[in-house]
mmCIF file of C-alpha atoms in Angstrom:
data_model
loop_
_atom_site.group_PDB
_atom_site.id
_atom_site.type_symbol
_atom_site.label_atom_id
_atom_site.label_comp_id
_atom_site.label_asym_id
_atom_site.label_seq_id
_atom_site.Cartn_x
_atom_site.Cartn_y
_atom_site.Cartn_z
ATOM 1 C CA MET B 149 20.974 33.735 90.400
ATOM 2 C CA VAL B 150 22.662 36.749 88.776
ATOM 3 C CA SER B 151 20.893 38.926 86.208
ATOM 4 C CA TYR B 152 23.929 39.163 83.921
ATOM 5 C CA PRO B 153 25.587 36.180 82.196
ATOM 6 C CA LYS B 154 28.509 35.125 84.393
ATOM 7 C CA GLY B 155 30.768 34.619 81.396
ATOM 8 C CA LYS B 156 30.469 38.341 80.680
ATOM 9 C CA ILE B 157 31.333 39.401 84.247
ATOM 10 C CA LYS B 158 35.016 40.387 84.179
ATOM 11 C CA VAL B 159 37.136 39.762 87.279
ATOM 12 C CA LEU B 160 40.600 41.361 87.502
ATOM 13 C CA LEU B 161 42.912 40.041 90.238
ATOM 14 C CA LEU B 162 46.157 41.976 90.735
ATOM 15 C CA GLU B 163 49.353 41.547 92.787
ATOM 16 C CA ASN B 164 49.689 37.795 92.461
ATOM 17 C CA ILE B 165 46.598 36.983 94.518
ATOM 18 C CA HIS B 166 46.496 33.303 95.462
ATOM 19 C CA LYS B 167 45.331 30.994 92.688
ATOM 20 C CA ASP B 168 42.568 29.597 94.917
ATOM 21 C CA ALA B 169 40.763 32.911 94.437
ATOM 22 C CA TYR B 170 41.156 32.617 90.671
ATOM 23 C CA ASP B 171 39.854 29.050 90.772
ATOM 24 C CA LEU B 172 36.750 29.989 92.769
ATOM 25 C CA PHE B 173 35.736 32.630 90.221
ATOM 26 C CA HIS B 174 36.678 30.464 87.248
ATOM 27 C CA ARG B 175 34.681 27.465 88.487
ATOM 28 C CA ASP B 176 31.651 29.709 88.969
ATOM 29 C CA GLY B 177 31.815 30.735 85.312
ATOM 30 C CA PHE B 178 33.308 34.236 85.513
ATOM 31 C CA ASP B 179 35.828 35.734 83.066
ATOM 32 C CA VAL B 180 38.926 35.982 85.296
ATOM 33 C CA THR B 181 42.316 37.594 84.685
ATOM 34 C CA LEU B 182 45.183 37.132 87.140
ATOM 35 C CA VAL B 183 48.020 39.700 87.029
ATOM 36 C CA LYS B 184 51.324 39.348 88.891
ATOM 37 C CA ASP B 185 52.085 42.996 89.718
ATOM 38 C CA ALA B 186 50.347 46.061 91.122
ATOM 39 C CA MET B 187 49.120 48.823 88.830
ATOM 40 C CA GLU B 188 49.909 52.522 88.915
ATOM 41 C CA GLU B 189 46.964 54.906 88.748
ATOM 42 C CA ALA B 190 47.172 55.580 84.989
ATOM 43 C CA GLU B 191 47.236 51.900 84.082
ATOM 44 C CA LEU B 192 44.454 51.070 86.534
ATOM 45 C CA ILE B 193 42.274 53.856 85.136
ATOM 46 C CA GLU B 194 42.660 52.321 81.691
ATOM 47 C CA LYS B 195 42.104 48.695 82.739
ATOM 48 C CA ILE B 196 39.243 49.239 85.180
ATOM 49 C CA SER B 197 36.760 50.683 82.683
ATOM 50 C CA ASP B 198 35.194 47.315 81.779
ATOM 51 C CA VAL B 199 35.930 45.413 85.009
ATOM 52 C CA HIS B 200 33.056 44.238 87.230
ATOM 53 C CA VAL B 201 35.054 42.769 90.145
ATOM 54 C CA LEU B 202 38.497 44.051 91.189
ATOM 55 C CA GLY B 203 40.871 42.213 93.528
ATOM 56 C CA ILE B 204 43.975 43.927 94.932
ATOM 57 C CA ARG B 205 46.453 43.608 97.784
ATOM 58 C CA SER B 206 48.262 46.484 99.501
ATOM 59 C CA LYS B 207 50.237 48.110 96.659
ATOM 60 C CA THR B 208 47.482 49.096 94.223
ATOM 61 C CA ASN B 209 45.753 52.356 95.139
ATOM 62 C CA VAL B 210 42.147 52.653 93.995
ATOM 63 C CA THR B 211 41.894 56.428 93.785
ATOM 64 C CA LYS B 212 38.961 58.709 93.143
ATOM 65 C CA LYS B 213 40.104 59.107 89.530
ATOM 66 C CA ALA B 214 40.205 55.347 89.052
ATOM 67 C CA LEU B 215 36.720 54.976 90.532
ATOM 68 C CA GLU B 216 35.374 57.670 88.221
ATOM 69 C CA ASN B 217 36.395 55.523 85.264
ATOM 70 C CA ALA B 218 35.048 52.296 86.792
ATOM 71 C CA LYS B 219 31.778 52.414 84.879
ATOM 72 C CA LYS B 220 30.894 48.745 85.432
ATOM 73 C CA LEU B 221 32.620 48.034 88.749
ATOM 74 C CA MET B 222 30.350 46.212 91.199
ATOM 75 C CA THR B 223 32.709 45.432 94.072
ATOM 76 C CA ILE B 224 36.333 45.510 95.262
ATOM 77 C CA GLY B 225 38.188 42.880 97.270
ATOM 78 C CA CYS B 226 41.273 43.803 99.318
ATOM 79 C CA PHE B 227 43.114 40.496 99.694
ATOM 80 C CA CYS B 228 44.812 41.674 102.894
ATOM 81 C CA ILE B 229 43.865 43.242 106.233
ATOM 82 C CA GLY B 230 44.113 46.935 105.360
ATOM 83 C CA THR B 231 41.736 48.914 103.141
ATOM 84 C CA ASN B 232 43.395 52.347 103.262
ATOM 85 C CA GLN B 233 44.566 51.830 99.643
ATOM 86 C CA VAL B 234 40.962 52.314 98.511
ATOM 87 C CA GLU B 235 39.034 55.595 98.645
ATOM 88 C CA LEU B 236 36.272 53.972 100.678
ATOM 89 C CA GLU B 237 33.796 56.840 100.824
ATOM 90 C CA ASP B 238 34.021 57.479 97.090
ATOM 91 C CA ALA B 239 33.503 53.764 96.474
ATOM 92 C CA GLU B 240 30.447 53.774 98.728
ATOM 93 C CA LYS B 241 28.904 56.745 96.929
ATOM 94 C CA LYS B 242 29.392 54.909 93.635
ATOM 95 C CA ALA B 243 27.606 51.838 95.084
ATOM 96 C CA ILE B 244 30.768 49.721 95.283
ATOM 97 C CA PRO B 245 31.117 47.631 98.462
ATOM 98 C CA VAL B 246 34.670 46.812 99.573
ATOM 99 C CA PHE B 247 35.600 43.572 101.328
ATOM 100 C CA ASN B 248 38.822 42.512 103.058
ATOM 101 C CA ALA B 249 40.337 39.668 105.109
ATOM 102 C CA PRO B 250 40.735 40.910 108.690
ATOM 103 C CA TYR B 251 41.533 37.508 110.203
ATOM 104 C CA SER B 252 43.253 35.173 107.743
ATOM 105 C CA ASN B 253 46.879 36.268 108.153
ATOM 106 C CA THR B 254 46.875 37.272 111.827
ATOM 107 C CA ARG B 255 48.779 34.186 112.962
ATOM 108 C CA SER B 256 51.452 34.647 110.311
ATOM 109 C CA VAL B 257 52.130 38.236 111.379
ATOM 110 C CA ALA B 258 52.090 37.358 115.087
ATOM 111 C CA GLU B 259 54.631 34.559 114.615
ATOM 112 C CA LEU B 260 57.014 36.858 112.711
ATOM 113 C CA VAL B 261 56.780 39.466 115.485
ATOM 114 C CA ILE B 262 57.809 36.890 118.085
ATOM 115 C CA ALA B 263 60.608 35.606 115.857
ATOM 116 C CA GLU B 264 61.969 39.120 115.381
ATOM 117 C CA ILE B 265 61.792 39.912 119.107
ATOM 118 C CA ILE B 266 64.037 36.926 119.845
ATOM 119 C CA MET B 267 66.392 37.648 116.931
ATOM 120 C CA LEU B 268 66.779 41.293 118.003
ATOM 121 C CA ALA B 269 67.377 40.387 121.641
ATOM 122 C CA ARG B 270 70.206 38.062 120.545
ATOM 123 C CA LYS B 271 71.558 40.276 117.712
ATOM 124 C CA ALA B 272 71.176 37.133 115.637
ATOM 125 C CA THR B 273 70.927 38.731 112.197
ATOM 126 C CA ASP B 274 74.139 40.726 112.665
ATOM 127 C CA GLN B 275 75.956 37.647 113.918
ATOM 128 C CA SER B 276 74.654 35.567 111.029
ATOM 129 C CA ARG B 277 75.913 38.177 108.557
ATOM 130 C CA ASP B 278 79.334 38.237 110.232
ATOM 131 C CA VAL B 279 79.694 34.462 110.058
ATOM 132 C CA HIS B 280 78.685 34.458 106.399
ATOM 133 C CA LEU B 281 81.483 36.972 105.837
ATOM 134 C CA GLY B 282 83.961 34.768 107.710
ATOM 135 C CA LYS B 283 84.036 36.863 110.895
ATOM 136 C CA TRP B 284 83.884 34.940 114.196
ATOM 137 C CA ASN B 285 82.611 37.255 116.942
ATOM 138 C CA LYS B 286 81.322 35.113 119.805
ATOM 139 C CA ILE B 287 80.016 37.513 122.469
ATOM 140 C CA ALA B 288 77.260 37.684 125.079
ATOM 141 C CA LYS B 289 77.341 41.426 125.762
ATOM 142 C CA GLY B 290 74.135 43.137 124.675
ATOM 143 C CA CYS B 291 72.373 39.826 124.102
ATOM 144 C CA PHE B 292 69.391 38.940 126.302
ATOM 145 C CA GLU B 293 66.679 36.408 126.971
ATOM 146 C CA VAL B 294 63.174 37.718 126.318
ATOM 147 C CA ARG B 295 61.817 35.933 129.390
ATOM 148 C CA GLY B 296 60.953 38.475 132.047
ATOM 149 C CA LYS B 297 61.055 41.433 129.646
ATOM 150 C CA THR B 298 58.066 43.717 129.091
ATOM 151 C CA LEU B 299 56.396 43.736 125.703
ATOM 152 C CA GLY B 300 54.235 46.768 124.915
ATOM 153 C CA ILE B 301 51.595 46.217 122.236
ATOM 154 C CA ILE B 302 50.033 49.257 120.573
ATOM 155 C CA GLY B 303 46.726 48.128 119.133
ATOM 156 C CA TYR B 304 45.152 45.076 120.783
ATOM 157 C CA GLY B 305 43.123 43.796 117.861
ATOM 158 C CA HIS B 306 43.273 40.471 116.017
ATOM 159 C CA ILE B 307 47.059 40.519 115.584
ATOM 160 C CA GLY B 308 48.025 42.359 118.752
ATOM 161 C CA SER B 309 46.070 39.962 120.946
ATOM 162 C CA GLN B 310 47.671 36.917 119.281
ATOM 163 C CA VAL B 311 51.122 38.430 119.804
ATOM 164 C CA SER B 312 50.106 38.882 123.439
ATOM 165 C CA VAL B 313 49.299 35.203 123.925
ATOM 166 C CA LEU B 314 52.469 33.993 122.202
ATOM 167 C CA ALA B 315 54.696 36.420 124.108
ATOM 168 C CA GLU B 316 53.204 35.512 127.477
ATOM 169 C CA SER B 317 53.779 31.817 126.790
ATOM 170 C CA MET B 318 57.471 32.685 126.501
ATOM 171 C CA GLY B 319 57.532 34.337 129.908
ATOM 172 C CA MET B 320 57.214 37.954 128.808
ATOM 173 C CA LYS B 321 55.165 40.497 130.726
ATOM 174 C CA VAL B 322 52.594 41.962 128.322
ATOM 175 C CA ILE B 323 51.041 45.414 128.482
ATOM 176 C CA PHE B 324 48.963 47.069 125.786
ATOM 177 C CA PHE B 325 47.305 50.308 124.776
ATOM 178 C CA ASP B 326 44.266 50.634 122.535
ATOM 179 C CA ILE B 327 41.919 53.567 121.998
ATOM 180 C CA ILE B 328 39.021 51.106 122.341
ATOM 181 C CA SER B 329 38.492 49.216 125.578
ATOM 182 C CA LYS B 330 39.598 45.602 125.031
ATOM 183 C CA LEU B 331 39.371 42.499 127.194
ATOM 184 C CA PRO B 332 42.923 41.345 128.053
ATOM 185 C CA LEU B 333 43.903 37.778 127.257
ATOM 186 C CA GLY B 334 45.861 35.763 129.818
ATOM 187 C CA ASN B 335 47.759 37.996 132.228
ATOM 188 C CA ALA B 336 48.130 40.940 129.846
ATOM 189 C CA SER B 337 47.115 44.330 131.233
ATOM 190 C CA SER B 338 46.141 47.614 129.633
ATOM 191 C CA VAL B 339 47.871 50.894 130.406
ATOM 192 C CA SER B 340 46.223 54.289 130.610
ATOM 193 C CA SER B 341 48.126 56.007 127.800
ATOM 194 C CA TYR B 342 50.387 55.524 124.821
ATOM 195 C CA GLU B 343 53.108 57.449 126.617
ATOM 196 C CA ASP B 344 52.929 55.138 129.644
ATOM 197 C CA LEU B 345 53.420 52.143 127.376
ATOM 198 C CA LEU B 346 56.525 53.687 125.792
ATOM 199 C CA LYS B 347 58.022 54.356 129.226
ATOM 200 C CA GLN B 348 57.446 50.839 130.590
ATOM 201 C CA SER B 349 58.290 48.593 127.641
ATOM 202 C CA ASP B 350 61.501 46.792 126.705
ATOM 203 C CA PHE B 351 59.999 45.830 123.338
ATOM 204 C CA ILE B 352 57.324 47.879 121.549
ATOM 205 C CA THR B 353 55.300 46.526 118.643
ATOM 206 C CA PHE B 354 52.734 48.452 116.573
ATOM 207 C CA HIS B 355 49.522 46.810 115.340
ATOM 208 C CA VAL B 356 47.270 49.659 114.221
ATOM 209 C CA PRO B 357 45.558 50.622 110.948
ATOM 210 C CA GLU B 358 46.729 53.600 108.902
ATOM 211 C CA THR B 359 44.555 56.594 109.762
ATOM 212 C CA GLU B 360 45.136 60.296 110.304
ATOM 213 C CA GLU B 361 45.443 59.534 114.024
ATOM 214 C CA THR B 362 48.099 56.832 113.569
ATOM 215 C CA LYS B 363 50.222 58.614 110.957
ATOM 216 C CA ASN B 364 53.675 59.190 112.530
ATOM 217 C CA LEU B 365 52.354 57.776 115.770
ATOM 218 C CA PHE B 366 55.969 57.361 116.849
ATOM 219 C CA ARG B 367 57.948 60.582 116.338
ATOM 220 C CA LYS B 368 61.236 62.192 117.401
ATOM 221 C CA GLU B 369 59.594 63.703 120.492
ATOM 222 C CA HIS B 370 58.888 60.193 121.800
ATOM 223 C CA LEU B 371 62.537 59.115 121.882
ATOM 224 C CA ASN B 372 63.138 60.531 125.361
ATOM 225 C CA LEU B 373 60.190 58.521 126.719
ATOM 226 C CA LEU B 374 61.785 55.185 125.848
ATOM 227 C CA LYS B 375 63.861 53.051 128.132
ATOM 228 C CA ASN B 376 67.518 53.087 127.177
ATOM 229 C CA GLY B 377 68.048 50.087 124.905
ATOM 230 C CA ALA B 378 64.410 49.552 123.980
ATOM 231 C CA TYR B 379 63.464 47.740 120.765
ATOM 232 C CA LEU B 380 60.819 48.850 118.240
ATOM 233 C CA LEU B 381 58.901 46.698 115.760
ATOM 234 C CA ASN B 382 56.492 47.829 113.063
ATOM 235 C CA LEU B 383 54.654 45.196 111.049
ATOM 236 C CA SER B 384 51.460 47.229 110.647
ATOM 237 C CA ARG B 385 51.507 50.208 108.260
ATOM 238 C CA GLY B 386 54.485 52.104 106.859
ATOM 239 C CA LYS B 387 53.447 55.604 107.901
ATOM 240 C CA VAL B 388 52.827 54.688 111.543
ATOM 241 C CA LEU B 389 56.483 55.093 112.482
ATOM 242 C CA GLU B 390 58.552 58.148 111.537
ATOM 243 C CA ILE B 391 61.640 56.638 109.923
ATOM 244 C CA GLY B 392 63.856 59.632 110.732
ATOM 245 C CA ALA B 393 63.087 59.321 114.445
ATOM 246 C CA LEU B 394 63.848 55.602 114.382
ATOM 247 C CA VAL B 395 67.154 56.193 112.595
ATOM 248 C CA GLU B 396 68.144 58.838 115.143
ATOM 249 C CA GLY B 397 67.273 56.533 118.031
ATOM 250 C CA LEU B 398 69.276 53.663 116.551
ATOM 251 C CA LYS B 399 72.349 55.784 115.816
ATOM 252 C CA SER B 400 72.346 57.314 119.296
ATOM 253 C CA GLY B 401 71.943 53.927 120.990
ATOM 254 C CA LYS B 402 68.662 54.923 122.630
ATOM 255 C CA ILE B 403 67.037 52.182 120.564
ATOM 256 C CA ALA B 404 68.935 48.880 120.671
ATOM 257 C CA GLY B 405 67.325 47.350 117.608
ATOM 258 C CA ALA B 406 64.327 47.421 115.303
ATOM 259 C CA GLY B 407 62.233 45.166 113.114
ATOM 260 C CA VAL B 408 60.496 46.897 110.185
ATOM 261 C CA ASP B 409 58.314 45.111 107.638
ATOM 262 C CA VAL B 410 56.393 48.082 106.231
ATOM 263 C CA PHE B 411 57.636 51.399 104.865
ATOM 264 C CA PRO B 412 56.197 54.813 103.898
ATOM 265 C CA GLU B 413 57.154 54.164 100.271
ATOM 266 C CA GLU B 414 57.414 50.621 98.910
ATOM 267 C CA PRO B 415 58.326 49.244 95.455
ATOM 268 C CA LYS B 416 55.385 48.335 93.264
ATOM 269 C CA SER B 417 56.967 45.073 92.185
ATOM 270 C CA ASN B 418 59.843 42.732 93.065
ATOM 271 C CA ASP B 419 61.784 44.101 90.090
ATOM 272 C CA ASP B 420 61.908 47.655 91.466
ATOM 273 C CA PRO B 421 64.741 48.836 93.772
ATOM 274 C CA PHE B 422 64.252 49.626 97.451
ATOM 275 C CA VAL B 423 66.090 52.361 99.358
ATOM 276 C CA SER B 424 65.746 53.270 103.049
ATOM 277 C CA PRO B 425 67.877 55.188 105.592
ATOM 278 C CA LEU B 426 67.502 52.091 107.802
ATOM 279 C CA GLN B 427 69.661 50.015 105.486
ATOM 280 C CA GLY B 428 73.056 49.126 106.931
ATOM 281 C CA LEU B 429 72.253 50.031 110.532
ATOM 282 C CA PRO B 430 73.238 47.445 113.189
ATOM 283 C CA ASN B 431 70.653 45.092 114.704
ATOM 284 C CA VAL B 432 67.906 46.156 112.312
ATOM 285 C CA ILE B 433 65.730 43.517 110.647
ATOM 286 C CA LEU B 434 64.226 44.748 107.380
ATOM 287 C CA THR B 435 61.695 42.563 105.568
ATOM 288 C CA PRO B 436 59.756 43.343 102.347
ATOM 289 C CA HIS B 437 56.192 43.569 103.706
ATOM 290 C CA VAL B 438 55.975 39.817 104.277
ATOM 291 C CA GLY B 439 54.288 39.744 107.692
ATOM 292 C CA GLY B 440 51.282 37.951 106.244
ATOM 293 C CA SER B 441 53.127 36.263 103.405
ATOM 294 C CA THR B 442 52.944 32.615 104.296
ATOM 295 C CA GLU B 443 51.417 29.981 102.073
ATOM 296 C CA GLU B 444 48.753 29.275 104.684
ATOM 297 C CA ALA B 445 47.805 32.944 105.059
ATOM 298 C CA GLN B 446 47.678 33.720 101.344
ATOM 299 C CA LYS B 447 45.586 30.637 100.655
ATOM 300 C CA ASN B 448 43.158 31.554 103.449
ATOM 301 C CA ILE B 449 42.964 35.171 102.317
ATOM 302 C CA GLY B 450 42.357 34.149 98.716
ATOM 303 C CA THR B 451 39.447 31.963 99.737
ATOM 304 C CA GLU B 452 37.962 34.336 102.340
ATOM 305 C CA VAL B 453 37.817 37.430 100.137
ATOM 306 C CA ALA B 454 36.805 35.601 96.963
ATOM 307 C CA GLU B 455 33.889 33.976 98.791
ATOM 308 C CA LYS B 456 32.687 37.365 100.064
ATOM 309 C CA LEU B 457 32.860 38.856 96.562
ATOM 310 C CA LEU B 458 31.059 35.890 95.034
ATOM 311 C CA LYS B 459 28.358 36.051 97.662
ATOM 312 C CA TYR B 460 27.729 39.701 96.897
ATOM 313 C CA VAL B 461 27.632 39.218 93.138
ATOM 314 C CA ASN B 462 25.545 36.048 93.299
ATOM 315 C CA ASN B 463 22.985 36.883 95.983
ATOM 316 C CA GLY B 464 23.547 40.485 97.120
ATOM 317 C CA SER B 465 24.906 39.893 100.644
ATOM 318 C CA THR B 466 27.153 42.694 101.937
ATOM 319 C CA THR B 467 28.000 41.126 105.309
ATOM 320 C CA PHE B 468 31.534 42.150 106.420
ATOM 321 C CA SER B 469 31.833 44.948 103.870
ATOM 322 C CA VAL B 470 33.971 47.733 105.369
ATOM 323 C CA ASN B 471 32.254 50.670 103.645
ATOM 324 C CA PHE B 472 28.701 49.531 103.003
ATOM 325 C CA PRO B 473 25.464 48.888 104.886
ATOM 326 C CA ASN B 474 25.539 45.215 105.874
ATOM 327 C CA ILE B 475 22.713 42.876 104.825
ATOM 328 C CA GLU B 476 22.886 39.070 104.981
ATOM 329 C CA LEU B 477 20.676 37.410 102.361
ATOM 330 C CA GLY B 478 19.757 33.778 101.886
ATOM 331 C CA SER B 479 18.774 31.811 98.812
ATOM 332 C CA LEU B 480 16.132 33.224 96.512
ATOM 333 C CA LYS B 481 12.781 31.483 96.876
ATOM 334 C CA SER B 482 11.135 29.880 93.880
ATOM 335 C CA GLY B 483 8.598 32.052 92.095
ATOM 336 C CA TYR B 484 10.232 35.365 93.080
ATOM 337 C CA HIS B 485 12.855 37.780 91.809
ATOM 338 C CA ARG B 486 15.255 39.695 94.066
ATOM 339 C CA ILE B 487 15.722 43.376 93.384
ATOM 340 C CA LEU B 488 18.817 45.026 94.856
ATOM 341 C CA ASN B 489 18.991 48.806 94.933
ATOM 342 C CA ILE B 490 21.615 51.248 96.180
ATOM 343 C CA HIS B 491 20.362 54.795 96.537
ATOM 344 C CA GLN B 492 21.209 58.129 98.113
ATOM 345 C CA ASN B 493 20.098 58.124 101.737
ATOM 346 C CA GLN B 494 17.224 60.595 101.375
ATOM 347 C CA PRO B 495 13.905 60.683 103.267
ATOM 348 C CA GLY B 496 10.931 59.122 101.510
ATOM 349 C CA PHE B 497 12.776 56.738 99.197
ATOM 350 C CA LEU B 498 11.302 53.550 100.679
ATOM 351 C CA ARG B 499 7.846 55.130 100.748
ATOM 352 C CA ASP B 500 8.160 55.918 97.026
ATOM 353 C CA ILE B 501 9.275 52.378 96.192
ATOM 354 C CA ASN B 502 6.446 50.798 98.159
ATOM 355 C CA SER B 503 3.984 53.098 96.378
ATOM 356 C CA ILE B 504 5.326 51.941 93.007
ATOM 357 C CA ILE B 505 4.886 48.301 94.025
ATOM 358 C CA SER B 506 1.394 48.994 95.308
ATOM 359 C CA ASP B 507 0.398 50.763 92.088
ATOM 360 C CA LEU B 508 1.645 47.732 90.125
ATOM 361 C CA GLY B 509 -0.438 45.419 92.313
ATOM 362 C CA GLY B 510 2.677 43.571 93.454
ATOM 363 C CA ASN B 511 3.349 41.441 96.500
ATOM 364 C CA ILE B 512 6.519 41.739 98.592
ATOM 365 C CA LEU B 513 7.757 38.498 100.128
ATOM 366 C CA THR B 514 10.687 40.071 102.004
ATOM 367 C CA GLN B 515 12.153 43.549 102.247
ATOM 368 C CA ASN B 516 15.452 44.566 103.887
ATOM 369 C CA LEU B 517 16.874 48.071 104.171
ATOM 370 C CA SER B 518 20.141 49.126 105.762
ATOM 371 C CA THR B 519 21.621 52.617 105.588
ATOM 372 C CA SER B 520 24.777 54.622 106.188
ATOM 373 C CA ALA B 521 25.156 58.389 106.242
ATOM 374 C CA ASN B 522 25.522 58.449 102.455
ATOM 375 C CA ILE B 523 23.539 55.559 100.999
ATOM 376 C CA GLY B 524 20.778 53.061 101.563
ATOM 377 C CA TYR B 525 20.906 49.434 100.475
ATOM 378 C CA LEU B 526 17.521 47.851 99.729
ATOM 379 C CA SER B 527 16.762 44.205 98.996
ATOM 380 C CA MET B 528 13.284 42.986 98.024
ATOM 381 C CA GLU B 529 11.858 39.694 96.856
ATOM 382 C CA ILE B 530 8.835 40.295 94.681
ATOM 383 C CA ASP B 531 6.494 38.522 92.258
ATOM 384 C CA LYS B 532 8.170 37.303 89.069
ATOM 385 C CA ASN B 533 5.704 39.102 86.880
ATOM 386 C CA LEU B 534 6.811 42.466 88.298
ATOM 387 C CA GLY B 535 10.536 41.936 87.958
ATOM 388 C CA ASP B 536 11.739 43.919 84.965
ATOM 389 C CA GLU B 537 9.019 46.556 85.067
ATOM 390 C CA LEU B 538 9.614 47.251 88.759
ATOM 391 C CA LYS B 539 13.381 47.292 88.299
ATOM 392 C CA ASN B 540 13.100 49.933 85.580
ATOM 393 C CA LYS B 541 10.791 52.134 87.669
ATOM 394 C CA ILE B 542 13.116 51.922 90.693
ATOM 395 C CA LYS B 543 16.115 52.611 88.484
ATOM 396 C CA ALA B 544 14.396 55.758 87.210
ATOM 397 C CA HIS B 545 13.948 57.202 90.731
ATOM 398 C CA LYS B 546 15.937 60.420 91.160
ATOM 399 C CA HIS B 547 17.827 59.064 94.195
ATOM 400 C CA SER B 548 18.723 55.668 92.713
ATOM 401 C CA ILE B 549 22.416 54.951 92.103
ATOM 402 C CA ARG B 550 22.362 51.319 90.976
ATOM 403 C CA THR B 551 19.717 48.614 90.636
ATOM 404 C CA ARG B 552 20.172 44.904 89.939
ATOM 405 C CA ILE B 553 17.689 42.095 89.586
ATOM 406 C CA LEU B 554 18.455 38.487 90.423
ATOM 407 C CA TYR B 555 16.351 35.819 88.736
#
């Protein structure tokens, strides 16, 4: 149903995205390239110039400069939960919807959180290292059951709520704080403030997006709010937790242990070195951003995001886009063309388009318009005989950004 031959639509998938995504595009006739590593800005700027569909994970940053050179780019897929690696507003203004996978790896992350809570409570990673080195240090001091302990969850979304259910099934008391009112699951209860959660919790786990509000959400000034011997876990975003404050808390003994999966600066590939002041500290679990890296999660993410991208390219649906007006579109009816237009959100645009159709003597079968502060997204099914002529007139409108026609 696309207006452009699928074999000429170039799809670039970076960061070793699951092969199921590649297969979906390939089977549908697209020209697909799968690349193992992330790309730095300069390389992406060069490669993106003739790409129609871009797929990334968390390490490739789609900057304003990259978008300026993306002359043919129709859509971007973030094959992960987060989308902060894309300049979303700039993408929107250039008529590029961005899609992600907010659900597919939630279980994988939640299970790793629970695993790390138990391992930290038992100092299991330190003891495992000692035994590997031939040191036998059988002790119980400083090792605890998690049953009966209080887990504080910051951010009670898809992952936080799953952590809540798993933790409660193990006998933990669960409290949470979220800036949006959320319905507790099981016996979990919300607290009135972030500070209250820090004061009450034995274990604290962060599950928030990276925003200006969450940057350095945990800082040095929060150390004195913690219980002595509290544990911190961050499997959300690297800039949520101030590393210097965590290091200070660990060295002083205020914090008994930590699990960190995400970092302010991360290597672009597995071949690059990694350095952190957390390395070598006792009872600290460091993992290389693998919270969602299970075979099940990556397969599900590959399918979920690829299907959203294909749906947009093939029929124009923007449902679940994170930066674009959402419209759900069905199959194109026989005898009609579908015109898709993204335009600046200015008064009178729809009136002008309807006047053009009226002057051409055309008939509109369906018409859908959804807007954001910056743009409007218009879908129309019109008589076949008006297709190309109408498309060209709409494209010529002073507020039009991009127009496609589906046959």
